[in-house]
PDB file of C-alpha atoms in Angstrom:
ATOM      1  CA  MET D   1       0.000   0.000   0.000  1.00 52.00           C
ATOM      2  CA  ARG D   2       2.850   2.412   0.609  1.00 63.00           C
ATOM      3  CA  GLY D   3       4.382   4.385  -2.181  1.00 70.00           C
ATOM      4  CA  HIS D   4       1.362   4.964  -4.373  1.00 77.00           C
ATOM      5  CA  ARG D   5      -0.580   8.094  -5.234  1.00 72.00           C
ATOM      6  CA  HIS D   6      -4.000   8.938  -6.534  1.00 76.00           C
ATOM      7  CA  LEU D   7      -4.989  11.938  -8.591  1.00 66.00           C
ATOM      8  CA  PHE D   8      -8.155  13.791  -7.729  1.00 72.00           C
ATOM      9  CA  SER D   9     -10.253  16.403  -9.409  1.00 72.00           C
ATOM     10  CA  ASN D  10     -13.759  17.503  -8.729  1.00 69.00           C
ATOM     11  CA  ILE D  11     -16.134  20.334  -9.366  1.00 66.00           C
ATOM     12  CA  SER D  12     -17.914  21.682  -6.330  1.00 66.00           C
ATOM     13  CA  ASP D  13     -21.543  20.783  -6.327  1.00 70.00           C
ATOM     14  CA  ILE D  14     -23.799  22.705  -3.982  1.00 84.00           C
ATOM     15  CA  VAL D  15     -23.217  26.307  -2.882  1.00 89.00           C
ATOM     16  CA  VAL D  16     -24.257  27.021   0.712  1.00 93.00           C
ATOM     17  CA  ARG D  17     -24.604  30.699   1.564  1.00 93.00           C
ATOM     18  CA  VAL D  18     -23.639  31.902   5.032  1.00 93.00           C
ATOM     19  CA  PRO D  19     -25.303  35.313   5.340  1.00 91.00           C
ATOM     20  CA  SER D  20     -23.974  35.982   8.849  1.00 91.00           C
ATOM     21  CA  ALA D  21     -20.407  35.703   7.522  1.00 89.00           C
ATOM     22  CA  ARG D  22     -21.223  37.332   4.165  1.00 89.00           C
ATOM     23  CA  SER D  23     -19.642  34.265   2.602  1.00 92.00           C
ATOM     24  CA  HIS D  24     -20.346  30.770   1.277  1.00 93.00           C
ATOM     25  CA  PHE D  25     -18.889  27.273   1.045  1.00 93.00           C
ATOM     26  CA  HIS D  26     -19.339  24.340  -1.347  1.00 91.00           C
ATOM     27  CA  LEU D  27     -20.299  20.703  -0.806  1.00 92.00           C
ATOM     28  CA  PHE D  28     -18.624  18.103  -3.014  1.00 89.00           C
ATOM     29  CA  ARG D  29     -18.152  14.380  -3.555  1.00 87.00           C
ATOM     30  CA  ALA D  30     -15.862  12.593  -5.982  1.00 86.00           C
ATOM     31  CA  ILE D  31     -13.608   9.598  -6.537  1.00 86.00           C
ATOM     32  CA  THR D  32      -9.833   9.404  -6.958  1.00 86.00           C
ATOM     33  CA  THR D  33      -8.093   7.808  -9.910  1.00 82.00           C
ATOM     34  CA  THR D  34      -7.246   4.108  -9.680  1.00 84.00           C
ATOM     35  CA  SER D  35      -3.758   3.332  -8.392  1.00 83.00           C
ATOM     36  CA  ASP D  36      -2.329   0.084  -7.056  1.00 84.00           C
ATOM     37  CA  GLY D  37      -5.595  -1.622  -7.994  1.00 87.00           C
ATOM     38  CA  HIS D  38      -7.981   0.557  -6.014  1.00 89.00           C
ATOM     39  CA  ARG D  39      -9.538   4.005  -5.704  1.00 88.00           C
ATOM     40  CA  HIS D  40     -11.112   6.082  -2.936  1.00 90.00           C
ATOM     41  CA  LEU D  41     -14.362   7.965  -2.558  1.00 89.00           C
ATOM     42  CA  TYR D  42     -14.187  11.321  -0.816  1.00 90.00           C
ATOM     43  CA  PHE D  43     -16.634  14.025   0.086  1.00 91.00           C
ATOM     44  CA  GLY D  44     -16.870  17.089   2.269  1.00 93.00           C
ATOM     45  CA  ARG D  45     -17.181  20.809   2.254  1.00 94.00           C
ATOM     46  CA  THR D  46     -14.803  23.610   1.511  1.00 92.00           C
ATOM     47  CA  GLY D  47     -13.961  26.372   3.925  1.00 93.00           C
ATOM     48  CA  LEU D  48     -15.549  29.793   3.539  1.00 94.00           C
ATOM     49  CA  SER D  49     -14.574  31.870   0.513  1.00 90.00           C
ATOM     50  CA  ILE D  50     -11.259  33.719   0.641  1.00 89.00           C
ATOM     51  CA  ASN D  51     -10.570  36.925  -1.255  1.00 83.00           C
ATOM     52  CA  GLY D  52     -14.200  37.084  -2.312  1.00 78.00           C
ATOM     53  CA  SER D  53     -16.183  40.178  -3.120  1.00 77.00           C
ATOM     54  CA  GLY D  54     -19.934  40.655  -3.085  1.00 75.00           C
ATOM     55  CA  PRO D  55     -22.539  39.843  -0.473  1.00 72.00           C
ATOM     56  CA  PHE D  56     -21.684  36.145  -0.257  1.00 81.00           C
ATOM     57  CA  GLY D  57     -17.921  36.203  -0.861  1.00 81.00           C
ATOM     58  CA  GLY D  58     -18.120  35.387  -4.569  1.00 81.00           C
ATOM     59  CA  GLY D  59     -16.532  37.201  -7.451  1.00 77.00           C
ATOM     60  CA  PRO D  60     -13.926  36.300 -10.041  1.00 73.00           C
ATOM     61  CA  ASN D  61     -10.910  35.868  -7.750  1.00 78.00           C
ATOM     62  CA  HIS D  62     -12.056  33.840  -4.759  1.00 85.00           C
ATOM     63  CA  PHE D  63     -10.930  30.415  -3.579  1.00 86.00           C
ATOM     64  CA  HIS D  64     -11.559  27.978  -0.731  1.00 89.00           C
ATOM     65  CA  ARG D  65      -9.464  25.798   1.555  1.00 90.00           C
ATOM     66  CA  VAL D  66     -10.071  22.044   1.464  1.00 89.00           C
ATOM     67  CA  ASP D  67      -9.016  19.415   4.020  1.00 92.00           C
ATOM     68  CA  VAL D  68     -10.712  15.994   3.872  1.00 92.00           C
ATOM     69  CA  LEU D  69      -9.854  12.334   4.291  1.00 91.00           C
ATOM     70  CA  THR D  70     -10.777   9.783   1.651  1.00 90.00           C
ATOM     71  CA  GLN D  71     -12.849   6.793   2.627  1.00 91.00           C
ATOM     72  CA  PHE D  72     -10.976   3.840   4.068  1.00 92.00           C
ATOM     73  CA  THR D  73     -10.246   1.455   1.168  1.00 89.00           C
ATOM     74  CA  ASN D  74      -7.806  -1.423   0.804  1.00 88.00           C
ATOM     75  CA  GLY D  75      -6.561  -0.930   4.362  1.00 89.00           C
ATOM     76  CA  HIS D  76      -5.783   2.791   4.258  1.00 89.00           C
ATOM     77  CA  ARG D  77      -6.967   6.304   3.453  1.00 89.00           C
ATOM     78  CA  HIS D  78      -5.399   9.529   2.131  1.00 88.00           C
ATOM     79  CA  ARG D  79      -5.627  13.181   3.165  1.00 90.00           C
ATOM     80  CA  ILE D  80      -6.560  15.711   0.492  1.00 87.00           C
ATOM     81  CA  ASN D  81      -5.732  19.268   1.465  1.00 87.00           C
ATOM     82  CA  GLY D  82      -4.937  22.549  -0.210  1.00 85.00           C
ATOM     83  CA  THR D  83      -6.979  25.206  -1.932  1.00 84.00           C
ATOM     84  CA  THR D  84      -9.347  25.280  -4.840  1.00 83.00           C
ATOM     85  CA  THR D  85      -8.226  27.134  -7.919  1.00 75.00           C
ATOM     86  CA  THR D  86      -9.492  30.649  -8.327  1.00 56.00           C
ATOM     87  CA  ASN D  87     -12.409  31.204 -10.639  1.00 52.00           C
ATOM     88  CA  ARG D  88     -11.220  32.084 -14.090  1.00 52.00           C
ATOM     89  CA  VAL D  89     -13.153  34.246 -16.504  1.00 48.00           C
ATOM     90  CA  ILE D  90     -13.063  32.693 -19.974  1.00 44.00           C
ATOM     91  CA  ARG D  91     -13.597  35.460 -22.446  1.00 50.00           C
ATOM     92  CA  ASP D  92     -16.029  34.962 -25.320  1.00 48.00           C
ATOM     93  CA  SER D  93     -17.208  31.633 -23.911  1.00 39.00           C
ATOM     94  CA  ARG D  94     -20.696  30.348 -24.575  1.00 43.00           C
ATOM     95  CA  PRO D  95     -22.686  27.724 -22.697  1.00 37.00           C
TER      96      PRO D  95
END
């Protein structure tokens, strides 16, 4: 089990506004890539928005801290921590 890594990537799902803090956080759930014959589910919530503008801490340059443990699989789990990327404005994009 030692010496392997998983990649992870997810898009936050639900936005939860926190009016008393003039901020928000996101709920998410995802699965890691397969490594060493297994993968891990993980889920959680981000911290409140950082560097956000607007009534709920949004805006084009905000990010969130993340610190969660994956589910216990194949005798172990992993910690996922860091920050989300900042929102990026893609010019001339269309849905």
